[in-house]
Coordinates of C-alpha atoms and ligand atoms in Angstrom, one line a residue:
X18 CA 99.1 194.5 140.9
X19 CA 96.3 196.3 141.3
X20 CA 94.5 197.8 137.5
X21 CA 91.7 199.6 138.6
X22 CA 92.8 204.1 138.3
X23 CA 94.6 204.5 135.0
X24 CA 96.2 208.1 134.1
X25 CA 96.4 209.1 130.8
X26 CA 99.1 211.7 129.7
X27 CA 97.7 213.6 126.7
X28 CA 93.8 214.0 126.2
X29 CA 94.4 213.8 122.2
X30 CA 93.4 211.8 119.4
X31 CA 95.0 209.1 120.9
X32 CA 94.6 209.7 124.5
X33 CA 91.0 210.6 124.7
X34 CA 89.7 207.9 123.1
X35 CA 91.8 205.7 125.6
X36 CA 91.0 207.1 128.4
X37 CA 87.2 207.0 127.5
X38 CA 87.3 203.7 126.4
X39 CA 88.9 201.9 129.9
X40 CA 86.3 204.3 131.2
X41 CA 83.4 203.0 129.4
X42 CA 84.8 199.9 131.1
X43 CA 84.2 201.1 134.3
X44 CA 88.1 201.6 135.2
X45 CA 88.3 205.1 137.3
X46 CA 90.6 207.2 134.4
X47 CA 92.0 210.3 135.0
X48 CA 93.6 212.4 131.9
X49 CA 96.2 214.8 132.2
X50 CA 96.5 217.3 130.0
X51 CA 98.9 220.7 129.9
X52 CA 96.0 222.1 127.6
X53 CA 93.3 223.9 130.3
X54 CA 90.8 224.2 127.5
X55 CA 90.6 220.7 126.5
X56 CA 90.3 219.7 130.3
X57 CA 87.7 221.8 130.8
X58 CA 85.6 220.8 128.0
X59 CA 86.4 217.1 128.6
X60 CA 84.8 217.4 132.4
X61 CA 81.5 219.1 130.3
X62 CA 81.3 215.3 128.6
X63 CA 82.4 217.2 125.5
X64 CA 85.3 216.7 123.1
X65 CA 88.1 219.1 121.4
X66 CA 89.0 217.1 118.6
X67 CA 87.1 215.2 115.9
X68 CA 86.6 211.4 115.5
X69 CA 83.4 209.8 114.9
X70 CA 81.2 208.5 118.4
X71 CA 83.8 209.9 120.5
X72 CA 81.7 212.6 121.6
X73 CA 79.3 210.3 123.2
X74 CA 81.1 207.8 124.9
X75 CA 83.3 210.7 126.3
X76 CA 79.9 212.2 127.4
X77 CA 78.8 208.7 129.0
X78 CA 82.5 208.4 131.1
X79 CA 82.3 211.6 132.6
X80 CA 78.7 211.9 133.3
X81 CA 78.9 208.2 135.3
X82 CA 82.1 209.4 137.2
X83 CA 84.3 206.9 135.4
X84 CA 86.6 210.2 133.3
X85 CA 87.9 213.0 134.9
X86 CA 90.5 215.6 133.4
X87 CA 92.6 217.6 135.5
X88 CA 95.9 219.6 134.5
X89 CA 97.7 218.3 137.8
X90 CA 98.8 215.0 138.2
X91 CA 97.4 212.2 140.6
X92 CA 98.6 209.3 142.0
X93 CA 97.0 205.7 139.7
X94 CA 98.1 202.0 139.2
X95 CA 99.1 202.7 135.6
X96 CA 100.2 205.7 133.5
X97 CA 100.0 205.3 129.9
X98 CA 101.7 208.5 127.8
X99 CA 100.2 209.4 124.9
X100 CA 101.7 213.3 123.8
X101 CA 103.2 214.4 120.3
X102 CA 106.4 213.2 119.4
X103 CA 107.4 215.6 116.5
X104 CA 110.5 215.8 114.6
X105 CA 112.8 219.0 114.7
X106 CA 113.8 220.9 111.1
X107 CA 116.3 218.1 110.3
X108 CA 113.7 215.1 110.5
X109 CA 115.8 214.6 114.3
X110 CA 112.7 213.2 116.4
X111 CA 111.6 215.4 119.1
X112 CA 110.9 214.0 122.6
X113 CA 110.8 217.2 124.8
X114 CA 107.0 216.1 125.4
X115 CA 107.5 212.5 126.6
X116 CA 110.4 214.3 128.6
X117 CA 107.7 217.0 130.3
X118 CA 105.2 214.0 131.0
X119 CA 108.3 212.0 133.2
X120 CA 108.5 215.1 135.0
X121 CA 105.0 215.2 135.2
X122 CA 104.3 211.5 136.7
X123 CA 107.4 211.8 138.5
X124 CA 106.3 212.7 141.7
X125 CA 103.1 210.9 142.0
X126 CA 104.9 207.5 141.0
X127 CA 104.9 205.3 143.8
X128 CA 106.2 201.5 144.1
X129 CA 104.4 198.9 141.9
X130 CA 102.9 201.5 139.1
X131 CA 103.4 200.7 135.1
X132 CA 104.7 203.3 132.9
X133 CA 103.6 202.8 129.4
X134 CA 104.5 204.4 126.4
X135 CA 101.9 204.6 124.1
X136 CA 103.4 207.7 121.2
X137 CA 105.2 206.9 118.0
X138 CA 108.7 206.9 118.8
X139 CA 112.4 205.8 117.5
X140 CA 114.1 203.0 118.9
X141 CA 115.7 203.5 122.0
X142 CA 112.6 205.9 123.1
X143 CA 111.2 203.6 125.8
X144 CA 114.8 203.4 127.6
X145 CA 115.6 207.0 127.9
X146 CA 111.9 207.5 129.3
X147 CA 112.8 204.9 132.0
X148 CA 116.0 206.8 132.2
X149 CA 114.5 210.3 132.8
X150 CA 112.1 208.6 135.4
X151 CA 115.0 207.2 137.3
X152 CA 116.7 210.4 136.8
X153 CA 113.5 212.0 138.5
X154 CA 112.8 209.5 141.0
X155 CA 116.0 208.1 142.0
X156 CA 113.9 206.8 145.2
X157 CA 112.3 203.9 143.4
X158 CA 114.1 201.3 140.9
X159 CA 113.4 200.9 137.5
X160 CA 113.6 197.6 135.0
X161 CA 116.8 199.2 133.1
X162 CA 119.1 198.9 136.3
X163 CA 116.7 196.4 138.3
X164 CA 115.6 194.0 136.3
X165 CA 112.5 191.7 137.1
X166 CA 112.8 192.7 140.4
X167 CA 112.1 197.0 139.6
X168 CA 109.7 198.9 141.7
X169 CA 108.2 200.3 138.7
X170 CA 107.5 198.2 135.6
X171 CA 107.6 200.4 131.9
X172 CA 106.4 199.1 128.4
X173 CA 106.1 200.2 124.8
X174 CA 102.4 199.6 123.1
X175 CA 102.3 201.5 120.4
X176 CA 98.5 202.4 119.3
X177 CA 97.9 201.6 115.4
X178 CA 94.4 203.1 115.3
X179 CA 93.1 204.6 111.9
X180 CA 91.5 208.3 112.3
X181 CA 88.1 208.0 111.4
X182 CA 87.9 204.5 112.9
X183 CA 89.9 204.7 115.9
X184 CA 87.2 203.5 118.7
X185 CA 86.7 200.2 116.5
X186 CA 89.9 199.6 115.9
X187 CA 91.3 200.5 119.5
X188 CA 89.6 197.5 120.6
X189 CA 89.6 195.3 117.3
X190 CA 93.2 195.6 116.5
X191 CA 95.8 193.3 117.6
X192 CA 98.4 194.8 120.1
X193 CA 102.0 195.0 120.0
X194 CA 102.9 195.1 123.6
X195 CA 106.8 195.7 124.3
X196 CA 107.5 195.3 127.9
X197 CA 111.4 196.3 128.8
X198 CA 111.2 192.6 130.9
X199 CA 109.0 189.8 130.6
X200 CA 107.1 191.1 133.7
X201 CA 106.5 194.5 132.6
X202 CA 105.0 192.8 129.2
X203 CA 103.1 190.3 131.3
X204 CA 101.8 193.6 133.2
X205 CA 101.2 196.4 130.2
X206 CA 99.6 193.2 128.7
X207 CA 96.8 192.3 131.7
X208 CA 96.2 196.4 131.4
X209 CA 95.6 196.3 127.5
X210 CA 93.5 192.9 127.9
X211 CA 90.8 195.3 129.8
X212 CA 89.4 196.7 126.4
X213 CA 91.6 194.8 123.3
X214 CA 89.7 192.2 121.9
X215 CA 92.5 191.6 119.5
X216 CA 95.4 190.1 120.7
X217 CA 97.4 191.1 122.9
X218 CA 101.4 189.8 121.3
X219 CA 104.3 190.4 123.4
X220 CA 107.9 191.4 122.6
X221 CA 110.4 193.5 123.6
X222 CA 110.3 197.4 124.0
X223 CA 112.7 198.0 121.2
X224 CA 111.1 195.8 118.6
X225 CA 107.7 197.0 119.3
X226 CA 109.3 200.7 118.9
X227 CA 110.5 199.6 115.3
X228 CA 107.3 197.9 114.6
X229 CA 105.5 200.3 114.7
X230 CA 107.7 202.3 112.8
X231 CA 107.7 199.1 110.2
X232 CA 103.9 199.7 109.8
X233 CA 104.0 203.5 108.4
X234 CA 106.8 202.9 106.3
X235 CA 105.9 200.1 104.7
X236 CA 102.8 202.2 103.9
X237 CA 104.9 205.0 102.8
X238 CA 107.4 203.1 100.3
X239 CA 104.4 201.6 98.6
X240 CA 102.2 205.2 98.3
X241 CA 105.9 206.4 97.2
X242 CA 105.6 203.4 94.6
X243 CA 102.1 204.6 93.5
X244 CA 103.3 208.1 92.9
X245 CA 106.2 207.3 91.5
X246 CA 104.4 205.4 88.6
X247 CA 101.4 208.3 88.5
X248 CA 105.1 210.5 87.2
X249 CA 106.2 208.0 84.6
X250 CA 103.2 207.3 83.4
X251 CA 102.2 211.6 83.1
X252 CA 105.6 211.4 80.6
X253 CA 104.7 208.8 79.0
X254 CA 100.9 209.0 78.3
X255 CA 99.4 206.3 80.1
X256 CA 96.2 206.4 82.3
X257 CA 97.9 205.3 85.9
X258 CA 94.4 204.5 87.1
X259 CA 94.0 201.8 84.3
X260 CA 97.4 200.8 84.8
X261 CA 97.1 200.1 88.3
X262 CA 94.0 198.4 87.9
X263 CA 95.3 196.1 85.5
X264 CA 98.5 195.0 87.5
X265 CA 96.6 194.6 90.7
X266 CA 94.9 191.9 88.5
X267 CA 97.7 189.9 89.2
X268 CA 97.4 188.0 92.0
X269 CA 100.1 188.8 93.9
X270 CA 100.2 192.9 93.1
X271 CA 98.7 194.9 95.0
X272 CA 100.0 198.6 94.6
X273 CA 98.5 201.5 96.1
X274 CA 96.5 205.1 94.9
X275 CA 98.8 207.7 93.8
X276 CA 97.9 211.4 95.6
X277 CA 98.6 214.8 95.8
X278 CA 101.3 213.9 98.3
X279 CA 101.3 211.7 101.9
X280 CA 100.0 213.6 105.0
X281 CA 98.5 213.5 108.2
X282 CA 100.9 212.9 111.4
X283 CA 102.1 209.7 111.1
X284 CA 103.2 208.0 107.9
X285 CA 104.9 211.7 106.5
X286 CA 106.5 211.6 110.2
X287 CA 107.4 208.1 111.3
X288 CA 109.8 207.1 108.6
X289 CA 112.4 209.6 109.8
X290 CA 112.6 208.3 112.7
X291 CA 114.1 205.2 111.2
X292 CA 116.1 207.5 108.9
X293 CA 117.3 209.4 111.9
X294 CA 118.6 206.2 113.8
X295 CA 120.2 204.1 110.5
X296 CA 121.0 207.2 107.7
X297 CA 123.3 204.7 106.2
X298 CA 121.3 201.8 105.7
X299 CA 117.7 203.7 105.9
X300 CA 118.1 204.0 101.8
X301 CA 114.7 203.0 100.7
X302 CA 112.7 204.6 103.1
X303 CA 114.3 207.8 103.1
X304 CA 114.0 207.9 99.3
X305 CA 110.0 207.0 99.5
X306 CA 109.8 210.3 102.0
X307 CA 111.8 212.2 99.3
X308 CA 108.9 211.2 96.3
X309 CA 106.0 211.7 98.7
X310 CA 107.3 215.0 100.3
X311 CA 108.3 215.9 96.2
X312 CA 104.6 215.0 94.8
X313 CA 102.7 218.6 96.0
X314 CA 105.8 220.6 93.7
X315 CA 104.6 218.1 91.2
X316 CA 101.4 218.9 91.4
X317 CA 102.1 222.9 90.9
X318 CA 104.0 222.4 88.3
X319 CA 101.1 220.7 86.5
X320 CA 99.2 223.5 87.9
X321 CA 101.0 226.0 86.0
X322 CA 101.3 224.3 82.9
X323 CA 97.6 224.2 82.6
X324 CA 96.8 228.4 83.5
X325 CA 99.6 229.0 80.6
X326 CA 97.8 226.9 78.7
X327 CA 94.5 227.9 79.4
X328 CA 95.9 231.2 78.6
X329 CA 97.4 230.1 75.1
X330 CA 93.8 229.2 73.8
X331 CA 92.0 232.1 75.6
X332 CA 94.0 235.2 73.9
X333 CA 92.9 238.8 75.2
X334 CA 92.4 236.9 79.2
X335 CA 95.3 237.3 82.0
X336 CA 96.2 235.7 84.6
X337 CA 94.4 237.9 86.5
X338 CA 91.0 236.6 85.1
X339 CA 91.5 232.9 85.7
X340 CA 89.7 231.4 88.7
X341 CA 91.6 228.1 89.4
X342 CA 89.4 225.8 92.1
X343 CA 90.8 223.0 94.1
X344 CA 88.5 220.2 95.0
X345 CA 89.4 219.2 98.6
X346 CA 91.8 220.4 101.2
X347 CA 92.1 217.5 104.2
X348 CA 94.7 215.1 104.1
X349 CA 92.7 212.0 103.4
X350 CA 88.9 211.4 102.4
X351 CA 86.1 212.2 104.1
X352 CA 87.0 213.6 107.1
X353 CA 87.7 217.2 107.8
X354 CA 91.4 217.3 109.5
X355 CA 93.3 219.6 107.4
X356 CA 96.3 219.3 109.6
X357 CA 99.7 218.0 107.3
X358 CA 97.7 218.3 104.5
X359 CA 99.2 218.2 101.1
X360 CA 96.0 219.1 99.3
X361 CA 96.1 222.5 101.7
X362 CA 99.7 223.3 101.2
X363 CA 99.1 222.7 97.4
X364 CA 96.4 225.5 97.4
X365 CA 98.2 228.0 99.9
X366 CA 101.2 227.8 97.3
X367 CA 98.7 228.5 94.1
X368 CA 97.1 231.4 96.0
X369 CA 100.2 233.4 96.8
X370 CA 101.7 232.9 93.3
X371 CA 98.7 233.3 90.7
X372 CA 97.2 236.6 90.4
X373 CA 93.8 235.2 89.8
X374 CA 90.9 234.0 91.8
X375 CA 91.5 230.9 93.9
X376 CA 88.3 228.8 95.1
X377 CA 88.2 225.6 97.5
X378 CA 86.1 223.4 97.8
X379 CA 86.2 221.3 101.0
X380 CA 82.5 219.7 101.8
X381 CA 83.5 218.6 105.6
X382 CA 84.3 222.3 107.3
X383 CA 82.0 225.1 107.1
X384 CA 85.0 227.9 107.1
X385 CA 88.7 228.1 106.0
X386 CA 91.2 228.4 108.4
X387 CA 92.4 231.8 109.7
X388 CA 95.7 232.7 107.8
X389 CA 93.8 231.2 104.4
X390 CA 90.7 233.3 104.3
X391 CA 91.9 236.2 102.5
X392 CA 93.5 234.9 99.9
X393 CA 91.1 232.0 98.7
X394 CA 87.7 231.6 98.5
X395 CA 85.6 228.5 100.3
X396 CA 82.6 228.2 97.6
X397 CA 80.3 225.0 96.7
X398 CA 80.9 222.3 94.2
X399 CA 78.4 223.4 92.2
X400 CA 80.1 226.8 91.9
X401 CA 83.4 225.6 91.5
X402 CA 82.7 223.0 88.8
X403 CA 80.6 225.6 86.3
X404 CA 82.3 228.7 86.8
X405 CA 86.3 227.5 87.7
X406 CA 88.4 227.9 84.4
X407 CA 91.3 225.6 85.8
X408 CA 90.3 222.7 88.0
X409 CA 92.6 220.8 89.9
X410 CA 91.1 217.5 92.3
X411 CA 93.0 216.8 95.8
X412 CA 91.0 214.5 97.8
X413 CA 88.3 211.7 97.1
X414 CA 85.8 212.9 99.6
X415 CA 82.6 210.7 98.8
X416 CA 80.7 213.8 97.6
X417 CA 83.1 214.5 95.1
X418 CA 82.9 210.8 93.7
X419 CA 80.6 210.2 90.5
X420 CA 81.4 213.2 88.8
X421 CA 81.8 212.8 85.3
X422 CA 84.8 213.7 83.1
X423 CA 82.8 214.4 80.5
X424 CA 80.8 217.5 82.5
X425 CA 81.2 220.7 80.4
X426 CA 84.2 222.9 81.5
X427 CA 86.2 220.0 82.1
X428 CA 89.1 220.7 79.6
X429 CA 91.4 222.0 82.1
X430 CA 91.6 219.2 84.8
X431 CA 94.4 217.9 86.9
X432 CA 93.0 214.9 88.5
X433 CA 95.0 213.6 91.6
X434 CA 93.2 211.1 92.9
X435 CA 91.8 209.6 89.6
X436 CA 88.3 210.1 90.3
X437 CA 87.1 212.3 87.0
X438 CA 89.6 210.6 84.4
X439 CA 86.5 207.9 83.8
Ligands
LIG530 N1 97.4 207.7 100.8 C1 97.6 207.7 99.5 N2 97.4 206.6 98.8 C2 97.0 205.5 99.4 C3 96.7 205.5 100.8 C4 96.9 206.6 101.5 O1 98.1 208.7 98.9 O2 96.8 204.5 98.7 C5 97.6 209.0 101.6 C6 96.4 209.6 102.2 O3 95.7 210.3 101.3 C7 96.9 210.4 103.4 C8 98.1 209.5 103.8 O4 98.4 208.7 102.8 O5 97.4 211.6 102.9 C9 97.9 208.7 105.1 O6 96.6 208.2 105.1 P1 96.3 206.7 105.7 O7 94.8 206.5 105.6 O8 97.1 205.7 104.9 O9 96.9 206.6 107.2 P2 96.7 207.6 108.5 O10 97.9 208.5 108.5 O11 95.4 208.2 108.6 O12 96.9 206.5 109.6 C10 98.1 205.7 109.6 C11 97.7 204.2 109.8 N3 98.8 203.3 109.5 C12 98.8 202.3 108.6 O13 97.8 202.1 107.9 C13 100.0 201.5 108.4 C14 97.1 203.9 111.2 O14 96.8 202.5 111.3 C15 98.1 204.4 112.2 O15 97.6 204.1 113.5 C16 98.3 205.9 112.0 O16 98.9 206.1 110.7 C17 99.2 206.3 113.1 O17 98.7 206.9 114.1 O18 100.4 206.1 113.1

């Protein structure tokens, strides 16, 4: 089988980095995207999306002729699918995209192609792709009714890169490649082998779907652990920070940093989709969503405690005159993706219920989104810590680090992230 055009279905972060990375390896890529914009920027050797160095290897693949984006399908040896996979109101995952990408491939498939699916998805997703690809092409056999012997082979390799550190660890990382026969392992695993320095370790399409699945949650019951404890130990008057640090001493402990709350658009997602399949049995993970997705009320609550407070010792001052300043808005340090963000939704909530000023400070964009700029203020750290009268810390961006308790107008501090509490 021939490896040397590869499609990619979904220029995002996932996708782009892909595609530019088998094209810095001088494989002829072609990505696919419904998005005009981003394919039109791509084939400028520029990117729509942030991630460190991606900008210039993109620029290097499409200057050399390796990367081209197009909004139309074309015929390759391998299509890998890398779209959203979402989950509806009820935490019911959402495949309408990989769905639209079948149709998409579809009609360029042609005999001895590999279908890979590449997006976070519940067990079971990799079958019903094959399905809807039979169901498109009933021309050509697939490995669900066909066996070894299918004109088409289709795997699940789920990527398990880090944002912030994803063209490292695209090729560093081991790969879980889930082929739905040995053959179409033995295939996805020859195409991953191109770029993966890691290994590449085979199994089968439904145990790397939950493996996957395994990773985030396992993340997520532990940060739900961490949070947890940051609660008990709020009603009980211990320093969590301290506490942590002193059980981690032991040497098989190793708990995690309480937050503001778990974002971004995998570990708050993923978990459901386990949920989703096994509500019954699914016990511990759905309960670890339930404390992560409960920690931002947490942290308004604390919120207003402290103006009330502040407004106790400060007779003659109303609401109206306290500025409260939130230090951080991404979802994770030092980086400046404010999608799922919990440290954003916590300050959206504080502006539309207190009357007073409401300051961010967020060190990695230079203006707030759209819908947030009328109601709070983007202002400098500086700013924020001498003048804010309530103070409340989100994220542990690097610039934010260092800053001392201690500091004058520090009496009214909710500290999330454990970074001020010395
Ligand atoms: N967080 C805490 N406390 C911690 C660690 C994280 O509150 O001790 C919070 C972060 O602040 C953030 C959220 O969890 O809001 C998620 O951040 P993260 O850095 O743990 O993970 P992501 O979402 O950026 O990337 C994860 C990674 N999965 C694992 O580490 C198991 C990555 O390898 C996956 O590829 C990615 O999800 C994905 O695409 O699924």
């Amino acid at each position: 089988m021939s490896l040397d055009t590869i499609s990619i279905i979904g220029l995002g972060y996932i996708g782009l980095p892909t595609a530019a990375v088998f094209a810095s390896r001088k494989k002829r890529v072609i990505g696919v995207d419904v998005n005009q914009k981003a394919v039109d920027i791509i084939n400028r050797g520029q990117i729509h999306i942030v991630e460190p160095e991606l900008d210039i290897i993109v620029h290097a693949a499409v200057s050399a002729g390796y990367l081209r984006a197009t909004t139309q399908p074309e015929p390759a040896d391998a299509f890998l699918i890398a779209v959203p996979t979402p989950f509806k109101d009820d935490h019911q995952p959402d495949l309408d995209y990989i769905e639209s990408a079948c149709r998409t491939i579809a009609p360029v498939l042609r005999k001895g192609n590999l279908v890979i699916l590449e997006s976070t998805s519940p067990v079971g997703a990799t079958e019903q792709m094959a399905d809807w690809l039979a169901q498109f092409r009933p021309d050509l056999t697939f490995p669900q009714t066909h066996g070894e012997d299918s004109d088409i082979r289709v795997a699940h390799c789920p990527e398990r890169v880090l944002p912030g550190h994803v063209l490292r660890e695209l090729v560093q990382n081991d790969r879980v490649i889930g082929g739905m026969t040995p053959r179409c392992s033995e295939a996805a695993s020859r195409l991953y082998k191109i770029f993966v320095e890691g290994d590449c370790v085979i199994t089968n399409a439904r145990t790397a779907e939950m493996c996957k699945l395994t990773e985030n949650s396992f993340r997520d019951v532990n940060i739900a652990f961490a949070n947890e404890l940051s609660i008990i130990c709020d009603k009980l008057d211990i320093n969590v920070w301290e506490l942590i640090r002193l059980a981690n001493r032991h040497p098989r402990v190793n708990i995690l940093q309480p937050g503001p709350g778990v974002g971004g658009h995998c570990i708050a997602v993923d978990p459901w989709f386990i949920v989703s399949k096994t509500p019954d049995e699914a016990k511990l993970i759905r309960a670890a969503r339930e404390v992560n997705d409960s920690k931002p009320g947490w942290v308004l609550d604390k919120a207003k405690v402290a103006i009330a407070e502040y407004l106790q010792t400060h007779p003659g001052m109303t609401a109206r005159d306290v500025t409260v300043a939130c230090f951080g808005l991404a979802f994770k340090p030092d980086i400046d993706d404010l999608r799922e963000s919990p440290a954003l939704e916590i300050t959206h909530h504080i502006a539309q219920q207190h009357p007073g000023a409401v300051w961010a400070v967020e060190p990695n964009i230079d203006e707030l989104p759209k819908d947030l700029r009328g109601s709070i203020k983007l202002t400098s750290l500086d700013e924020a810590l001498d003048l804010a009268h309530i103070k409340i810390l989100l994220v542990d961006h690097k610039q934010f680090k260092g800053i001392q308790r201690s500091t004058p107008h520090m009496e009214y501090l909710i500290d999330t992230r454990g970074i001020w509490h010395g």
